[in-house]
Coordinates of N, CA and C and ligand atoms in Angstrom, one line a residue:
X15 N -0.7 11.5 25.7 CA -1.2 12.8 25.2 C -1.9 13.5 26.3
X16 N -1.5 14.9 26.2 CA -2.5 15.6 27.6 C -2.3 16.9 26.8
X17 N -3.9 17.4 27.3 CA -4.2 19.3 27.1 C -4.2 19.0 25.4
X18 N -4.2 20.1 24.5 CA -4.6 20.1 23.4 C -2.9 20.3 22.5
X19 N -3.6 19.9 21.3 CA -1.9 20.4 20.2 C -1.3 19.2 20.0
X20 N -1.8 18.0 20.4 CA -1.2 16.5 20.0 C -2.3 16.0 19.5
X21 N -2.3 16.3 17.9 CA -3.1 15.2 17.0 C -2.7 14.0 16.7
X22 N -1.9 13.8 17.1 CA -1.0 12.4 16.4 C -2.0 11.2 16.5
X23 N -2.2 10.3 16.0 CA -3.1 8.9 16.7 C -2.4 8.4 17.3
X24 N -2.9 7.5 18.4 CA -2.4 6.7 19.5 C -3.1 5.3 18.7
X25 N -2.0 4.8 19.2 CA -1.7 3.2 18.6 C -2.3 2.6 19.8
X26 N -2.9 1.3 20.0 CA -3.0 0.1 20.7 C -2.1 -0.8 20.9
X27 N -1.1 -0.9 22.1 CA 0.2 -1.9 21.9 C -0.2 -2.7 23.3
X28 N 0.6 -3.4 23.6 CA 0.7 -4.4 24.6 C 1.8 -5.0 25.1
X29 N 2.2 -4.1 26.8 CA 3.6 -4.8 26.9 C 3.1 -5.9 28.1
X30 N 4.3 -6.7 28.1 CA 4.5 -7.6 29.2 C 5.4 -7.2 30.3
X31 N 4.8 -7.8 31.2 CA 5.7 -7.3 32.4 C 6.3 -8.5 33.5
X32 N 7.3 -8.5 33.6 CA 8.0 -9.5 34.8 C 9.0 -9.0 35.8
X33 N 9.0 -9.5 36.5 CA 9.8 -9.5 37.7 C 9.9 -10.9 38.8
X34 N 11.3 -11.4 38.7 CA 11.2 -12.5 40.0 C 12.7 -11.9 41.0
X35 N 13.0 -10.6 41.4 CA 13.9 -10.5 42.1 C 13.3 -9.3 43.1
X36 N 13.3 -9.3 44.3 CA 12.9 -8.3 45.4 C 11.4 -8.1 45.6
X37 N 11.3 -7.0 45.5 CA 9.6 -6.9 45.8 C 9.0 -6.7 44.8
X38 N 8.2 -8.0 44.2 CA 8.7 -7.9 42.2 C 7.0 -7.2 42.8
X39 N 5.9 -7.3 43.4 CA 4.7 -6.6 43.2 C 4.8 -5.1 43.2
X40 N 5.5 -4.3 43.8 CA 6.3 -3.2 43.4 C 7.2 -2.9 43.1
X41 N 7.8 -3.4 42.2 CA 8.8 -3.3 41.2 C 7.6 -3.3 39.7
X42 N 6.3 -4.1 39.8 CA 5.9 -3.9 38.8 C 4.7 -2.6 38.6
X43 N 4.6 -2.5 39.7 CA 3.6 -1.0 40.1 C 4.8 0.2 39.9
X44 N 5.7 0.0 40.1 CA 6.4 1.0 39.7 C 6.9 1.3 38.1
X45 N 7.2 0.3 37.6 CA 7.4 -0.1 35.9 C 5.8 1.0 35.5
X46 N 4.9 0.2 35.8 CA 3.8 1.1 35.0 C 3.4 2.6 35.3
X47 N 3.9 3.0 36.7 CA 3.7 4.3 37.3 C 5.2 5.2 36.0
X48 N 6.4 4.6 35.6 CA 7.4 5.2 35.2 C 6.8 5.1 33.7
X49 N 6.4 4.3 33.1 CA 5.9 3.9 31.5 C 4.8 5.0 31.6
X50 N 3.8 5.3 32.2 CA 2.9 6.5 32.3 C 3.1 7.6 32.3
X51 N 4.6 8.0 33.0 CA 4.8 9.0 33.6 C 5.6 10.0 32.2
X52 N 6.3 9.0 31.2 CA 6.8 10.0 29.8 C 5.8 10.7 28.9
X53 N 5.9 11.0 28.4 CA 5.4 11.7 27.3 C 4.9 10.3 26.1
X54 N 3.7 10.3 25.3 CA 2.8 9.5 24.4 C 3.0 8.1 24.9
X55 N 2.7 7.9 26.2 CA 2.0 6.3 26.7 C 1.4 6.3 27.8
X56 N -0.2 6.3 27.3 CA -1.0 5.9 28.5 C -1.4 4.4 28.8
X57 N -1.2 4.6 30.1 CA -2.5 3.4 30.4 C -3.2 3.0 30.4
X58 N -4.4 1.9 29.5 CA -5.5 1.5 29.2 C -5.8 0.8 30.4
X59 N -5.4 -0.9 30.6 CA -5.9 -1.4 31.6 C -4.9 -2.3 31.7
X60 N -5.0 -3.1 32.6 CA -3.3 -4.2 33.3 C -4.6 -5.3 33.6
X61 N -3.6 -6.0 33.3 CA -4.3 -7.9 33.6 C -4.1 -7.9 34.9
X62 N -5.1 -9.2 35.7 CA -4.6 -9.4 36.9 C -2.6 -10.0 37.0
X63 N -2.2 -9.8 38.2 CA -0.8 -10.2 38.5 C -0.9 -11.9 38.6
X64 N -0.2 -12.4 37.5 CA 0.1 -14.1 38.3 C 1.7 -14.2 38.6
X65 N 1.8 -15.4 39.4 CA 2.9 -15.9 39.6 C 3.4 -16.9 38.8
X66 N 4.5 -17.3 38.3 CA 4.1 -18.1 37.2 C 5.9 -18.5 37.5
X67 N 5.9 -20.1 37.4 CA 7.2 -21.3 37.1 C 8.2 -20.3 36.5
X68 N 9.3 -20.3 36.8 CA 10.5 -19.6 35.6 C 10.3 -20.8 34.6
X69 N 10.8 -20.1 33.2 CA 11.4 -20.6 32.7 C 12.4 -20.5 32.1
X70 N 13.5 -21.5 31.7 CA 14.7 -21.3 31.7 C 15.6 -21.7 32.6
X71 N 16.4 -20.9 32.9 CA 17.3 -21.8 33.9 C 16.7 -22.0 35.1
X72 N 16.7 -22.4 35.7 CA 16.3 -22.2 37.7 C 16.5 -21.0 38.3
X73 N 15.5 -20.6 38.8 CA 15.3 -18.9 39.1 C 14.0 -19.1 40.3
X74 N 13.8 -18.0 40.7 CA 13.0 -17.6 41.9 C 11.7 -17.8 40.5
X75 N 10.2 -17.9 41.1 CA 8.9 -17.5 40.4 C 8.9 -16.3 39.7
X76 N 8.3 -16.0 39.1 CA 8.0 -14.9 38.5 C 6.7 -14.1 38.7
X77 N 6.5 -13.2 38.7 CA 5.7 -12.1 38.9 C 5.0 -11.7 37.5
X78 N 4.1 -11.9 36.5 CA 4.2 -11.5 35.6 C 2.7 -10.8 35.2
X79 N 3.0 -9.6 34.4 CA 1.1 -9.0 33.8 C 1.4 -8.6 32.9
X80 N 0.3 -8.1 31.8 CA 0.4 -7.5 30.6 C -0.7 -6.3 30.7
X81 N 0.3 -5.4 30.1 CA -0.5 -4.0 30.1 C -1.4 -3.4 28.3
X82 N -2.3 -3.0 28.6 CA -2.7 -2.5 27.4 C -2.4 -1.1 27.3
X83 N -1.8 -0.5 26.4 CA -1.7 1.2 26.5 C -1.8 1.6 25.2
X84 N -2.0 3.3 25.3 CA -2.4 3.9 24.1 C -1.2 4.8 23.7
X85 N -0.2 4.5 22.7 CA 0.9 5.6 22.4 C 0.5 6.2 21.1
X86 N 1.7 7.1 21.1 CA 2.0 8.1 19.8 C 3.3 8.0 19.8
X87 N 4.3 6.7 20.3 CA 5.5 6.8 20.4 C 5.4 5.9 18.6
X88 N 6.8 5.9 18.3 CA 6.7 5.2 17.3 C 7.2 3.7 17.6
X89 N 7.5 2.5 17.3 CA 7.6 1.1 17.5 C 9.1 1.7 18.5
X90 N 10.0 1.9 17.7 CA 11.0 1.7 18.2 C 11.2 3.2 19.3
X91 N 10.6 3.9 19.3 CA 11.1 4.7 20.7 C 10.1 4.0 21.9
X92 N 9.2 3.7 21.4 CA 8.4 2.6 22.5 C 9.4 1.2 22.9
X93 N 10.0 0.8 22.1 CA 11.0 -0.3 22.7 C 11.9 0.3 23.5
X94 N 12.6 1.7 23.3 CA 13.3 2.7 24.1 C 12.6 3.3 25.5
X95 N 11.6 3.2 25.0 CA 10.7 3.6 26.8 C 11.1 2.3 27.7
X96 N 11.0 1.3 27.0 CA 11.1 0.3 28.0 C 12.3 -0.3 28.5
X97 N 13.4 -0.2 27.6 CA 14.6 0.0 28.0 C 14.9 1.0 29.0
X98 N 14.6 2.2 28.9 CA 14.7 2.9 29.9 C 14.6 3.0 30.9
X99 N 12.7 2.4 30.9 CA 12.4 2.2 32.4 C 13.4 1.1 32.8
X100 N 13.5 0.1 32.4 CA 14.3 -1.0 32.8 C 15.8 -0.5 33.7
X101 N 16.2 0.4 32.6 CA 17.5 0.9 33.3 C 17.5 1.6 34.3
X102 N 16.3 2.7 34.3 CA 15.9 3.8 35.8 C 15.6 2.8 36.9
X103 N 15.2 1.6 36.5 CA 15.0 1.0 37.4 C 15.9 -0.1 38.3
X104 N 17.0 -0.1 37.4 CA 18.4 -0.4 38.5 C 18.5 -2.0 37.4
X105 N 17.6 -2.3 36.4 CA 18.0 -3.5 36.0 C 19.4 -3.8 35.6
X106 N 20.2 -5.0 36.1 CA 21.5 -5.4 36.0 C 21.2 -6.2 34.4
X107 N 21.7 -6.8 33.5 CA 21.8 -7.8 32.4 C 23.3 -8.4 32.9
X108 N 22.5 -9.3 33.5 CA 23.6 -10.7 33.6 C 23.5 -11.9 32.5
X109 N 23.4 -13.1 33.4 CA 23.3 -13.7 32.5 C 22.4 -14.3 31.5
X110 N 21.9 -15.1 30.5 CA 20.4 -14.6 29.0 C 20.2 -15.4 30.5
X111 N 18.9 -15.2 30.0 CA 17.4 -15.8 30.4 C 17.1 -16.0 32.5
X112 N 17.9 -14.9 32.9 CA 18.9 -15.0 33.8 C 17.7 -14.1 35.4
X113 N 17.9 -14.4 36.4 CA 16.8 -13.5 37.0 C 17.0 -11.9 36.8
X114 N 15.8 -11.1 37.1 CA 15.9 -9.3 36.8 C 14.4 -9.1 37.6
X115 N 15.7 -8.2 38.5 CA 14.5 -7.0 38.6 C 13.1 -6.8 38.2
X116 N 13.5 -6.4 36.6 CA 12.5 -5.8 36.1 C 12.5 -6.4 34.5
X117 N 11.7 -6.6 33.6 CA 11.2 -6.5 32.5 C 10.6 -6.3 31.4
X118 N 10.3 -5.3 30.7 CA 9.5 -5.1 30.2 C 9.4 -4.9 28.6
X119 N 8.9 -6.3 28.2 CA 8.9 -6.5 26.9 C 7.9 -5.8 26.1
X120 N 7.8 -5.7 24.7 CA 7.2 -4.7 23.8 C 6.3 -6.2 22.9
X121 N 5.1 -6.4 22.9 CA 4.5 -7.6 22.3 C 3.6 -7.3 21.3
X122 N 3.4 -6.3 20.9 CA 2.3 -5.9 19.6 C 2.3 -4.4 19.7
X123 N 2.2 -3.9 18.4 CA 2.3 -2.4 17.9 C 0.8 -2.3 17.2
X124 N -0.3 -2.3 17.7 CA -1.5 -2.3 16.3 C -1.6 -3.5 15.7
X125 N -1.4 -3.7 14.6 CA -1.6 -4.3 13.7 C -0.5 -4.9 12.9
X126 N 0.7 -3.7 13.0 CA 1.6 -3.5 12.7 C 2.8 -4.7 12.7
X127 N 3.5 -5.0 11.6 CA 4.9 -6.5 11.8 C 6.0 -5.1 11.3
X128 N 7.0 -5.4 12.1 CA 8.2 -4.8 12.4 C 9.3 -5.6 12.3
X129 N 10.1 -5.9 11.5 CA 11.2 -6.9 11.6 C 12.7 -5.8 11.0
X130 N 13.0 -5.6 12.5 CA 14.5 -4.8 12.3 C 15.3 -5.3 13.0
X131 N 16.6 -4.6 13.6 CA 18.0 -5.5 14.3 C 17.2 -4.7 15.8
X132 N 17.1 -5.9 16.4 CA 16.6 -5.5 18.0 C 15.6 -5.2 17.8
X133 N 14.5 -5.2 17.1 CA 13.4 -5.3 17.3 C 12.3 -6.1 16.9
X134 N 11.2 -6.9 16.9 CA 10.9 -7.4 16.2 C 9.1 -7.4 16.8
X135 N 8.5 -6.9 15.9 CA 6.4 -7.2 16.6 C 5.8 -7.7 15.8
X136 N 4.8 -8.6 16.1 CA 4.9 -9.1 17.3 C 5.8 -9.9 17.8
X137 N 6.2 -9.9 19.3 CA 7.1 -10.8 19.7 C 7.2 -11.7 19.1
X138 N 8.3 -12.5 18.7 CA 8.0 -13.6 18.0 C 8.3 -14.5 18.7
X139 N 8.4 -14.7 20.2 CA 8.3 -16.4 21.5 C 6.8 -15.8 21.7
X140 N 6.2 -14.8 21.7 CA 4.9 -14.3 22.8 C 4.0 -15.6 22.6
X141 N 3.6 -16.2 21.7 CA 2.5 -17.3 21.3 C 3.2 -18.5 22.5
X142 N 4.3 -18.8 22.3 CA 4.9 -20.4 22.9 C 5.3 -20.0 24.3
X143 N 4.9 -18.5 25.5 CA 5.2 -18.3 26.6 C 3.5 -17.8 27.1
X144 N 2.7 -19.6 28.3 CA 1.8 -19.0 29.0 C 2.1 -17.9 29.4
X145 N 2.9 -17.7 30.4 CA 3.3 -16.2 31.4 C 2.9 -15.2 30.6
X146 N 2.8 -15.1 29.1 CA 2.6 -13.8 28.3 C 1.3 -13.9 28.0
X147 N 0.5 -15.7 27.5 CA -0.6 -15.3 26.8 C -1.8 -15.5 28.2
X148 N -1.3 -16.1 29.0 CA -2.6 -16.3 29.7 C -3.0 -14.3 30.1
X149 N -2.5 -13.8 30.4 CA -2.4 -12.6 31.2 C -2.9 -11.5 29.7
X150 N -2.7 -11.7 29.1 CA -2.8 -11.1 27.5 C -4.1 -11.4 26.9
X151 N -4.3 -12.7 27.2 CA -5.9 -13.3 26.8 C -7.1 -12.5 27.6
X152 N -6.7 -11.9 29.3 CA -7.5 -11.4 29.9 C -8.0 -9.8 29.3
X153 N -7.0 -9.2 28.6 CA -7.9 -8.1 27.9 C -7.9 -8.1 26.6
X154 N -7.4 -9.3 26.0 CA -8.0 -9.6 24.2 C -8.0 -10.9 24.0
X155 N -9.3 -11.1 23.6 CA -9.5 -12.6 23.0 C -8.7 -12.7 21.9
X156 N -8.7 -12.2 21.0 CA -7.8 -12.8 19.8 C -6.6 -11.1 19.6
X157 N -5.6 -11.4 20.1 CA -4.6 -10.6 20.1 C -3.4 -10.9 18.9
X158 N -3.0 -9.8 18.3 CA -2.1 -10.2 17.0 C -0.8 -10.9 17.5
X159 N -0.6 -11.9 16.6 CA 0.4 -12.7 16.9 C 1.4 -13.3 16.3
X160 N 2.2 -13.7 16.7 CA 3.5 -13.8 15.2 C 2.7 -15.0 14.7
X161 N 3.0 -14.2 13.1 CA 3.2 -15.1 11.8 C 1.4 -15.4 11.6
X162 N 0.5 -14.8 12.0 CA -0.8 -14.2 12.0 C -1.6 -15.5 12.6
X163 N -1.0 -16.1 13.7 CA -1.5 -16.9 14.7 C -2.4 -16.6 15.4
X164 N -3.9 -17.4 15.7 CA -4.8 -16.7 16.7 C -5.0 -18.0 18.0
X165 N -5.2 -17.1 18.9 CA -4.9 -17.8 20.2 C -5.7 -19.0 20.3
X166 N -6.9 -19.1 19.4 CA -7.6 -20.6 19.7 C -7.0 -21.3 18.6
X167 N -5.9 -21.4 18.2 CA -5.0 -22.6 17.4 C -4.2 -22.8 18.8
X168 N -4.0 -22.3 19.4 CA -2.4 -22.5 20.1 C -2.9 -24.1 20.9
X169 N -2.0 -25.1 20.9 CA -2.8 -26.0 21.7 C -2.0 -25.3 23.2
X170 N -3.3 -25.3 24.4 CA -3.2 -24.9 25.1 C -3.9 -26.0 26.5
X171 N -3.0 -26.8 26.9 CA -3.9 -27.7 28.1 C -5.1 -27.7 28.4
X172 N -6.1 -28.5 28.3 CA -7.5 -28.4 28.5 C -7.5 -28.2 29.9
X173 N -6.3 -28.8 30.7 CA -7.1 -28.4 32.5 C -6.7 -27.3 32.6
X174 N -6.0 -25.9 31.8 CA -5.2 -24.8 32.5 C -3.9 -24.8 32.0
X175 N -3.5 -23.9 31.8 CA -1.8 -23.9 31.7 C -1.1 -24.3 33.2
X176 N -0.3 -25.2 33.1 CA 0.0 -25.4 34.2 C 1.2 -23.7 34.6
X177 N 1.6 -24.2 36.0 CA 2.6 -23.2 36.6 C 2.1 -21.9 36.2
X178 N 0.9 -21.2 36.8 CA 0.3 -20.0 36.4 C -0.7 -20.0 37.5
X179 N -0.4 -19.6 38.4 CA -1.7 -19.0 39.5 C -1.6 -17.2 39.6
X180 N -2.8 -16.9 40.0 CA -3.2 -15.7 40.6 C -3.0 -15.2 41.6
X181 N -2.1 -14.1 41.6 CA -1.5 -13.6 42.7 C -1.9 -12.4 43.3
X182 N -2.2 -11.1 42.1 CA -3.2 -10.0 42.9 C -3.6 -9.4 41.8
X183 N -4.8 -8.4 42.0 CA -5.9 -7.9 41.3 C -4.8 -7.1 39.7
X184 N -5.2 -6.6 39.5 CA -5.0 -5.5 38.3 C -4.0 -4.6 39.1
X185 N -2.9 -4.1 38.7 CA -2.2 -3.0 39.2 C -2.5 -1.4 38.9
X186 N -3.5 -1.7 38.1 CA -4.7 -0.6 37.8 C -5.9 -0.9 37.7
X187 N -6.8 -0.2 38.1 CA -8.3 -0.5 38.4 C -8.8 0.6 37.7
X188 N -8.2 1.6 37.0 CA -8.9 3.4 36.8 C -10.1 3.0 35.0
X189 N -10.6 3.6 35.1 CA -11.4 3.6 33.7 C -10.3 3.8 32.6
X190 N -10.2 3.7 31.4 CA -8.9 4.1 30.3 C -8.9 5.2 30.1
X191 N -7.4 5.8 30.4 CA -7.0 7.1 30.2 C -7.2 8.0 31.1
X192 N -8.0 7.5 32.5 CA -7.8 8.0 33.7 C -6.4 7.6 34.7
X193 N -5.8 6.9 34.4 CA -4.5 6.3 34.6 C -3.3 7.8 35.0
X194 N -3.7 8.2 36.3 CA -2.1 8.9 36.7 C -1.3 8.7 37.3
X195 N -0.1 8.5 37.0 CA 1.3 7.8 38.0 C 0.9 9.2 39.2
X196 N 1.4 8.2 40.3 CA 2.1 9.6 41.1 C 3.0 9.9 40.7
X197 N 3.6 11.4 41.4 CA 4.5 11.9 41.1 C 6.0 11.2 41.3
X198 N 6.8 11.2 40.0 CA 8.2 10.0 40.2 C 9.3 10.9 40.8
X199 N 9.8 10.2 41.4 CA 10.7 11.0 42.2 C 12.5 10.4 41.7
Ligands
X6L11 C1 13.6 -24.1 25.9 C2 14.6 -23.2 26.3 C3 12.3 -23.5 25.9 C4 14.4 -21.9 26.7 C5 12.1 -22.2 26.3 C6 11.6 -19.5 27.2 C7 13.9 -19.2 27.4 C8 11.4 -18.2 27.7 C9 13.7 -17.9 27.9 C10 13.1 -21.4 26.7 C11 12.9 -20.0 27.1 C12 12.4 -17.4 28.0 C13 10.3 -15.2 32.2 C14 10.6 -16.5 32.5 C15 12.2 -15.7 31.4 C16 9.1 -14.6 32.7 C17 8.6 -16.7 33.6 C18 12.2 -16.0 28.4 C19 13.3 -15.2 29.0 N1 11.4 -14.7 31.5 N2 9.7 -17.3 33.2 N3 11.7 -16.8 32.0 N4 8.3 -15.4 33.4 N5 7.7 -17.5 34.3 O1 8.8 -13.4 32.5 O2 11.1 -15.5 28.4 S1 13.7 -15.7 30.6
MG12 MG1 10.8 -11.2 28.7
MG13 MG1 13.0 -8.3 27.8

């Protein structure tokens, strides 16, 4: 939302972000500079960046953060923003679970459970993938979760989740809703 004449309410959602192919720390500065840059999704705040084990087949590390943002898109054109950026961003779909570029999953709408074809919120792996909750836990203690799961049931390693270190700060630092992409070219 910018300037006046957009009443709509802005939702609270939460995407995930990954990358383990090229220069995944700007590939993922760029994902949120392109997700800012449409029309009804701002930037609230981004978790620090970890690096974190693939999982799945055998793959390079991963690059992974979760963003908080404020839309007026509705579930599913918000799943479409992310597709898109995915696609502006040169992502190939090889093979499942396979290395990319870029990713950027859609993990909570509000409050909101959405169960349609290709879509579904909350994610419904987000609970059983550290890479999603450790990074997710840094800006909500108790975040909605499939099947109304809250993060201190999950059994979660007392020493740490393993394969999850810290790699770099916040890919935003701005107060919320001070968040401006540069200009996308
Ligand atoms: C058994 C078999 C148990 C497969 C789990 C989990 C498959 C997660 C795919 C699984 C299984 C996924 C990322 C990743 C992928 C990521 C890290 C997926 C899709 N995406 N590993 N693996 N970060 N660290 O973003 O999430 S593939
Ligand atoms: Mg994913
Ligand atoms: Mg995805």
């Amino acid at each position: 939302m910018s300037g006046h004449g957009e009443g709509r309410l802005s939702v609270k959602a939460y995407l995930a972000l990954g990358s383990n192919l090229g220069d995944r720390l700007a590939t993922l500065q760029r994902a949120v500079d392109l997700l800012a840059a449409g029309d009804g999704v701002e930037i609230v705040r981004c978790s620090r960046v970890y690096q974190t084990d693939p999982v799945g087949p055998p793959q390079p590390d991963y690059l992974n953060a979760v963003l908080e943002i404020a839309t007026t898109l509705s579930p599913r054109a918000l799943l479409e923003r992310c597709l898109f950026v995915e696609n502006e961003m040169g992502r190939v779909r090889a093979e499942r679970w396979g290395p990319r570029t870029v990713d950027i999953d859609l993990l909570t709408y509000g409050r909101e459970r959405v169960e349609e074809p290709g879509l579904s919120v909350p994610h419904p792996r987000m609970h059983e993938r550290a890479f999603v909750l450790v990074p997710l836990a840094e800006l909500d203690p108790d975040p909605p979760l499939p099947g109304g799961r809250h993060l201190g049931s999950l059994a979660l390693p007392a020493d740490g989740p393993a394969g999850i270190r810290i790699f770099a700060p916040p890919l935003c630092l701005l107060e919320p809703r001070l968040y401006s992409p540069p200009t996308v070219r």
